[in-house]
Coordinates of C-alpha atoms in Angstrom, one line a residue:
L81 CA -12.6 -49.9 20.7
D82 CA -13.8 -47.7 18.1
P83 CA -11.6 -49.0 14.9
N84 CA -13.3 -46.0 12.6
N85 CA -11.8 -43.6 15.4
S86 CA -9.8 -41.2 12.8
A87 CA -7.2 -39.5 15.8
A88 CA -6.3 -43.1 17.1
H89 CA -4.9 -43.9 13.5
F90 CA -3.4 -40.8 13.0
R91 CA -1.9 -40.9 16.5
Y92 CA -0.8 -45.0 16.7
G93 CA 1.0 -44.0 13.2
Q94 CA 2.6 -40.7 13.6
F95 CA 3.4 -41.3 17.0
Y96 CA 4.3 -45.0 17.6
L97 CA 5.4 -47.0 14.2
A98 CA 6.5 -44.5 12.3
P99 CA 9.5 -43.6 15.1
L100 CA 10.1 -47.2 15.3
G101 CA 10.9 -47.0 11.4
R102 CA 7.3 -49.1 11.0
Y103 CA 7.0 -47.2 8.0
D104 CA 4.4 -49.8 6.0
E105 CA 2.1 -50.3 8.5
A106 CA 2.5 -46.6 9.8
V107 CA 1.7 -45.0 6.2
T108 CA -1.8 -47.5 6.3
E109 CA -2.8 -46.3 9.8
L110 CA -2.8 -41.6 8.8
R111 CA -4.1 -43.0 5.2
R112 CA -6.6 -44.7 6.9
A113 CA -7.4 -42.2 9.2
L114 CA -7.3 -39.9 6.2
E115 CA -10.4 -42.5 4.3
L116 CA -12.3 -41.7 7.6
E117 CA -11.3 -38.1 8.0
P118 CA -10.4 -37.1 4.1
L119 CA -10.3 -33.0 5.7
S120 CA -8.5 -33.1 8.3
L121 CA -5.1 -31.2 7.7
I122 CA -3.3 -31.8 10.9
T123 CA -3.8 -36.1 9.3
S124 CA -2.7 -34.8 5.3
A125 CA 0.7 -33.2 7.1
N126 CA 1.8 -36.1 8.7
L127 CA 0.7 -38.7 5.9
G128 CA 3.4 -36.4 4.0
E129 CA 5.4 -36.9 6.6
T130 CA 5.6 -40.2 7.3
Y131 CA 6.5 -40.9 3.4
M132 CA 9.1 -38.5 3.6
Y133 CA 10.0 -40.7 6.5
A134 CA 9.8 -43.7 4.4
G135 CA 11.9 -42.9 1.5
Q136 CA 8.9 -41.9 -0.4
N137 CA 9.9 -38.5 -1.2
E138 CA 8.2 -37.6 -4.4
R139 CA 4.7 -39.0 -3.1
A140 CA 6.0 -36.7 0.7
L141 CA 5.5 -34.2 -1.4
E142 CA 3.0 -34.7 -3.6
Q143 CA 0.9 -34.5 -0.3
A144 CA 2.2 -32.2 1.5
R145 CA 0.7 -29.7 -1.4
K146 CA -2.8 -31.3 -1.5
T147 CA -2.1 -30.2 2.5
F148 CA -0.6 -26.8 1.5
D149 CA -3.4 -26.2 -1.2
L150 CA -6.9 -26.8 1.3
E151 CA -5.2 -24.7 3.7
P152 CA -2.0 -22.7 2.2
N153 CA -2.0 -21.2 6.3
F154 CA -1.6 -23.9 8.6
P155 CA 0.8 -23.8 10.2
A156 CA 1.9 -27.7 9.7
A157 CA 1.3 -28.0 6.0
R158 CA 4.2 -25.1 5.5
H159 CA 6.5 -27.0 7.6
W160 CA 6.3 -29.9 5.5
L161 CA 5.7 -28.9 2.3
G162 CA 8.7 -26.8 2.9
L163 CA 10.7 -30.3 4.6
A164 CA 9.5 -32.1 1.5
Y165 CA 10.5 -29.7 -1.2
I166 CA 14.2 -30.4 1.0
T167 CA 14.0 -33.8 0.7
N168 CA 13.8 -33.2 -3.3
G169 CA 16.7 -31.6 -3.2
M170 CA 15.3 -28.4 -4.6
Y171 CA 16.8 -26.5 -2.3
A172 CA 15.8 -23.5 -3.6
E173 CA 12.1 -23.8 -3.5
A174 CA 12.9 -24.2 0.0
I175 CA 14.4 -21.0 0.9
A176 CA 12.3 -19.1 -1.5
F177 CA 8.7 -20.6 0.4
S178 CA 10.1 -20.4 4.2
E179 CA 11.2 -16.8 3.1
K180 CA 8.4 -15.5 2.8
V181 CA 6.9 -16.9 5.5
L182 CA 9.4 -15.7 7.2
Q183 CA 9.2 -12.3 6.4
A184 CA 4.8 -12.2 7.8
E185 CA 6.8 -14.0 10.8
P186 CA 9.9 -14.0 11.4
T187 CA 10.1 -16.3 15.1
N188 CA 8.3 -18.9 13.2
Q189 CA 10.9 -22.1 14.3
Q190 CA 9.6 -24.7 11.8
M191 CA 10.2 -22.4 8.9
L192 CA 13.4 -20.9 9.9
R193 CA 14.4 -24.9 10.1
V194 CA 13.5 -25.0 6.8
A195 CA 15.2 -22.6 5.5
G196 CA 18.2 -23.4 7.9
C197 CA 18.5 -26.8 6.7
A198 CA 18.1 -25.9 3.1
Y199 CA 20.9 -23.1 2.8
A200 CA 23.0 -25.7 4.6
K201 CA 22.3 -28.8 2.0
Q202 CA 23.1 -25.9 -0.6
G203 CA 26.6 -25.3 0.7
R204 CA 25.9 -21.9 1.7
R205 CA 27.1 -21.6 5.3
Q206 CA 27.5 -18.0 6.4
E207 CA 23.3 -18.1 5.3
A208 CA 22.2 -21.3 7.7
E209 CA 24.4 -20.3 10.7
E210 CA 22.8 -16.6 10.3
V211 CA 20.2 -18.3 10.8
I212 CA 21.3 -19.9 13.1
K213 CA 21.9 -17.0 15.5
R214 CA 18.5 -16.0 15.0
F215 CA 17.2 -18.8 17.2
R216 CA 19.7 -17.5 19.6
D217 CA 18.2 -14.0 19.2
I218 CA 14.0 -16.2 20.1
A219 CA 15.6 -17.9 22.8
R220 CA 16.8 -15.2 24.5
T221 CA 12.4 -14.4 25.3
Q222 CA 10.2 -17.8 24.3
Y223 CA 11.5 -21.2 24.1
V224 CA 13.5 -22.6 21.4
M225 CA 13.6 -26.7 20.0
S226 CA 16.9 -27.4 20.3
Y227 CA 15.8 -29.9 17.5
F228 CA 15.8 -28.0 15.4
V229 CA 18.6 -26.4 15.9
A230 CA 20.9 -29.6 15.9
N231 CA 19.1 -30.3 11.7
I232 CA 20.5 -27.5 10.7
Y233 CA 24.1 -27.8 12.2
A234 CA 23.8 -31.7 10.6
S235 CA 23.3 -30.5 7.6
L236 CA 26.2 -28.6 7.6
G237 CA 27.6 -31.7 8.8
D238 CA 29.5 -29.9 11.6
K239 CA 28.8 -33.4 13.8
E240 CA 29.5 -32.0 18.0
K241 CA 27.5 -28.3 17.5
A242 CA 24.4 -30.8 16.0
F243 CA 25.4 -33.7 19.0
A244 CA 25.2 -31.1 21.5
E245 CA 22.1 -29.0 20.8
L246 CA 20.4 -32.9 20.6
E247 CA 21.7 -33.3 24.5
K248 CA 20.0 -30.0 25.2
A249 CA 16.9 -31.4 23.4
Y250 CA 17.3 -34.9 25.8
E251 CA 17.2 -32.6 29.0
Q252 CA 14.5 -30.3 27.7
R253 CA 12.5 -33.2 26.4
D254 CA 11.9 -31.2 23.4
F255 CA 8.9 -32.8 21.5
S256 CA 10.1 -32.9 18.3
L257 CA 13.7 -35.3 19.6
Y258 CA 11.1 -38.9 19.1
R259 CA 11.7 -38.1 15.2
I260 CA 14.8 -38.3 15.5
K261 CA 15.5 -42.6 14.1
V262 CA 14.1 -41.9 11.2
D263 CA 14.8 -38.1 10.3
P264 CA 16.2 -37.4 6.3
L265 CA 18.1 -33.9 8.3
M266 CA 19.9 -36.7 10.8
D267 CA 21.5 -39.0 8.6
G268 CA 24.6 -37.3 8.6
L269 CA 25.0 -38.7 12.1
R270 CA 23.9 -41.9 11.5
D271 CA 27.6 -43.3 11.5
D272 CA 27.9 -41.2 15.1
P273 CA 28.1 -43.8 17.9
R274 CA 26.5 -40.8 20.2
F275 CA 24.0 -40.9 18.0
K276 CA 22.7 -44.8 18.4
E277 CA 23.7 -44.2 22.6
M278 CA 21.1 -41.6 21.8
L279 CA 18.8 -43.7 20.7
K280 CA 19.4 -46.6 23.2
R281 CA 18.6 -44.1 26.0
M282 CA 15.4 -42.8 24.2
N283 CA 14.8 -47.1 24.1
L284 CA 14.6 -46.4 20.5
P285 CA 15.4 -49.6 18.3
L286 CA 18.7 -49.4 16.2

């Protein structure tokens, strides 16, 4: 109906093509959306996310930095920059970045996810488990994304607890669960039959 509708290109790439693993098409749609609306922070941030899913980690980091430079206080810009640090093996940078945000926003679940996964990837189990405890404390008064906790457990290599959290996420219709097929933070679970079973339940291709 309107080929120049930036939001249509963005949502088609972000919420349909990328979760299916159709990376090249998803990147094309997100880049087109950004051409149509160059100052869209959400499109810019999620283009970095899509690069990350496609395994183009250096491009993901470059795009995340561009978005962060446009507006350092934009939540998605901070979130995907932190995750881009992780996928590029820059765990110390991810920890420093996320903990700085958490000093001002201690219940920021996106940045807790970044911190927890970075600690786990760096082999700092105690700190990662402390982040999980912070999620548990937050859950007493507000909704917590179980998917984020599953990310941390997966990064720790704790499959049983990771799948327990994914079951919670599935039951709660956790918004982030649509990323499960392409999320690199779930790589440690992919060889488990329960992972494929989860994809089937969500009607995602294996």
